[in-house]
Tab-separated table of C-alpha atoms and ligand atoms in Angstrom:
chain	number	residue	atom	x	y	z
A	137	UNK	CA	48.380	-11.419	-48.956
A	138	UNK	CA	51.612	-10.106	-49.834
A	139	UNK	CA	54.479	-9.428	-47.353
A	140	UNK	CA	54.067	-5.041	-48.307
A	141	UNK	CA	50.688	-5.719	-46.712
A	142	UNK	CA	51.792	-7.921	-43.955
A	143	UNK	CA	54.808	-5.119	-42.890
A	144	UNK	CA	52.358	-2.365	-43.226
A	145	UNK	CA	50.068	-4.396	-40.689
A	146	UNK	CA	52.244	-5.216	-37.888
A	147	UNK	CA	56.055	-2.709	-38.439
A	148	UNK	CA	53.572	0.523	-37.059
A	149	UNK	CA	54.186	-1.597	-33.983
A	150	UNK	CA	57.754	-1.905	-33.555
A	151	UNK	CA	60.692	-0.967	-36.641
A	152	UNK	CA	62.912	-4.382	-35.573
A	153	UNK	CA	60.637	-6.965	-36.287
A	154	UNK	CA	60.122	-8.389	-39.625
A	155	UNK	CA	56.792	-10.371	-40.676
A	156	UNK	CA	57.424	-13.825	-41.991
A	157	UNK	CA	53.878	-14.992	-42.609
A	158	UNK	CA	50.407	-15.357	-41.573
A	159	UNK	CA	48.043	-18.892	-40.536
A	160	UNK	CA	44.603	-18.158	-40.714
A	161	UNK	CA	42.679	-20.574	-39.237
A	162	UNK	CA	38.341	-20.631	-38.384
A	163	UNK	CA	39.143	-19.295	-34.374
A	164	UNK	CA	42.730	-17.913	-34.702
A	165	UNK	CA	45.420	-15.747	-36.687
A	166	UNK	CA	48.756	-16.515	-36.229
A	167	UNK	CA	51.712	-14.360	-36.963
A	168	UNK	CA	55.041	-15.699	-37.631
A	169	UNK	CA	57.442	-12.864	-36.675
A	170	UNK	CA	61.253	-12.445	-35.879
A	171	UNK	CA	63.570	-9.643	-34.133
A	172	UNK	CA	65.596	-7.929	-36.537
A	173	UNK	CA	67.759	-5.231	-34.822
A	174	UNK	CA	71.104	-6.015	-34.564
A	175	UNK	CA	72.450	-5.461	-31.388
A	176	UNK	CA	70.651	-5.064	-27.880
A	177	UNK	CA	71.085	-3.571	-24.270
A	178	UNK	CA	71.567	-5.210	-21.131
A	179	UNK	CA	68.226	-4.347	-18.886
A	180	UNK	CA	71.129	-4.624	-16.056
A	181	UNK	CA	73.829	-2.655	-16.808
A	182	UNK	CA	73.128	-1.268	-20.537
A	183	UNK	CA	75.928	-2.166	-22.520
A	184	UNK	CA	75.064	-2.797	-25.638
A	185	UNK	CA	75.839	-6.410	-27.422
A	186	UNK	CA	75.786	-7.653	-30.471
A	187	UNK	CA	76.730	-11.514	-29.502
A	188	UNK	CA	74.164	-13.503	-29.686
A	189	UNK	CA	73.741	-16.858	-27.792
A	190	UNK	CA	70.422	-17.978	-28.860
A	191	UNK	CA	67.044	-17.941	-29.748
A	192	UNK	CA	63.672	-18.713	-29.262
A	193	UNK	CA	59.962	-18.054	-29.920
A	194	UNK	CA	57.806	-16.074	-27.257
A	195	UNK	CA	54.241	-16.533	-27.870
A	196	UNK	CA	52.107	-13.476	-26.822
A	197	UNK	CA	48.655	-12.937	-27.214
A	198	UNK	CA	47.498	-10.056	-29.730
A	199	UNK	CA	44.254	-8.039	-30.088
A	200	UNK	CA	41.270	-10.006	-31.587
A	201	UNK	CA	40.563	-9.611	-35.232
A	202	UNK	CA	37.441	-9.862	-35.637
A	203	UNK	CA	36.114	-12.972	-33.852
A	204	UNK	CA	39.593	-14.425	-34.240
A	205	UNK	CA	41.925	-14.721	-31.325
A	206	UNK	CA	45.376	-13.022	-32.655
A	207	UNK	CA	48.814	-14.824	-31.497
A	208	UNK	CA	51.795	-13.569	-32.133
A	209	UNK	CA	54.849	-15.913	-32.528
A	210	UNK	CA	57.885	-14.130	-32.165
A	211	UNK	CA	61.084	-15.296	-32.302
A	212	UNK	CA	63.609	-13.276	-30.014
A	213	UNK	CA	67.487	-13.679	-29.477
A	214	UNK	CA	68.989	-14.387	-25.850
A	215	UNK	CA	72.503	-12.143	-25.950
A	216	UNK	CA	75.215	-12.402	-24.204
A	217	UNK	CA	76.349	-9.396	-21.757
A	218	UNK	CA	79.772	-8.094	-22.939
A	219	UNK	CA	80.430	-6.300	-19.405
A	220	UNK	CA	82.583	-8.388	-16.944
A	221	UNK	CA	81.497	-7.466	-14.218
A	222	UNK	CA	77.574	-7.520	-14.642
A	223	UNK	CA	75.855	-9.943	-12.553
A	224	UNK	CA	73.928	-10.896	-15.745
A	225	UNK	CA	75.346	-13.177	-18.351
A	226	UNK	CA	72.648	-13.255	-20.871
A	227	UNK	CA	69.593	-11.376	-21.330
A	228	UNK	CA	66.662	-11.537	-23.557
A	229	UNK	CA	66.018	-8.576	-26.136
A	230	UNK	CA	62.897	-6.551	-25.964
A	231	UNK	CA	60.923	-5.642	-29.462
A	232	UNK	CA	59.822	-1.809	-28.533
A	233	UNK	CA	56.255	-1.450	-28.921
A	234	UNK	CA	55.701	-5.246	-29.351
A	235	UNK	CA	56.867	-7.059	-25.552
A	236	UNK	CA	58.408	-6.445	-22.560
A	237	UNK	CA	60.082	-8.275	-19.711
A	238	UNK	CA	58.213	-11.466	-18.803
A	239	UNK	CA	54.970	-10.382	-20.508
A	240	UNK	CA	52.611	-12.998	-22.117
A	241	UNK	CA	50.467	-10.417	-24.677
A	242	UNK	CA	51.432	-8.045	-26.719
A	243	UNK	CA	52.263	-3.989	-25.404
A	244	UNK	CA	49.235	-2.834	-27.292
A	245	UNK	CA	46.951	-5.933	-25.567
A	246	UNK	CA	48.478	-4.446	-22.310
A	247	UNK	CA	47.355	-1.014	-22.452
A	248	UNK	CA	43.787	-1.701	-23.800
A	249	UNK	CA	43.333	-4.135	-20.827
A	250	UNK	CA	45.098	-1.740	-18.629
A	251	UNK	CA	42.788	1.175	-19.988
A	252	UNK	CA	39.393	-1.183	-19.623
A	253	UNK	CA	40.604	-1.951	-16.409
A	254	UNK	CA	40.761	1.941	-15.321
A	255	UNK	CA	37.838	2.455	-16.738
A	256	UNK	CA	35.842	-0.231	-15.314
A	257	UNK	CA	37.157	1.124	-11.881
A	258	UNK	CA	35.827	4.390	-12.246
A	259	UNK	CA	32.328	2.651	-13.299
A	260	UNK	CA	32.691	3.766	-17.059
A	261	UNK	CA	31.889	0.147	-18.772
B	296	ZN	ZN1	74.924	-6.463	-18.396
């Protein structure tokens, strides 16, 4: 698989997050993924930084392919806030389209279990 196909795949989802590679096991797909933008806002006061203080790797849980469970391993940046006087000294950037705040699957595993769970409501499935 080359990394054109890989970017095509997964980018449609959010522009800041770069593909590294794909493990393709019997039950699972795994994709190894990292933030790319190069600054961030504060979710408490907005000011952007571009000072990071580390990093890690979120694991969220992706839409099946196929009969294979999809995990996405993402590795994010923890920033520092540059504003003095905001109650919050780091924060953790968001990858639009991909995770938000706190969240275990991916944004587009949200709203298809959000949307089932609407529909299921109304008696649709
Ligand atoms: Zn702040």
């Amino acid at each position: 698989m080359t990394d054109d196909l890989l970017q095509d795949l997964w980018l449609h989802r959010s522009a800041d997050v770069a593909v590294n590679t794909l493990t393709i096991r019997a039950d699972r797909v795994t994709v190894h993924a990292a933030t790319t933008g190069g600054e961030a806002g504060c979710p408490s006061c907005g000011t952007v930084s571009t000072r990071v203080h580390s990093s890690y790797v979120r694991r969220l849980d992706d839409s099946a392919a196929g009969r294979r469970r999809v995990v996405v391993e993402l590795r994010v940046r923890r920033f520092r806030c540059r504003e003095q006087a905001c109650p919050r000294a780091t924060f953790v950037e968001q990858a639009a389209g991909l995770t938000f705040r706190h969240g275990r699957r991916s944004q587009g595993l949200q709203t298809a279990l959000q949307q089932l769970a609407r529909m299921a409501s109304r008696g649709v499935v």
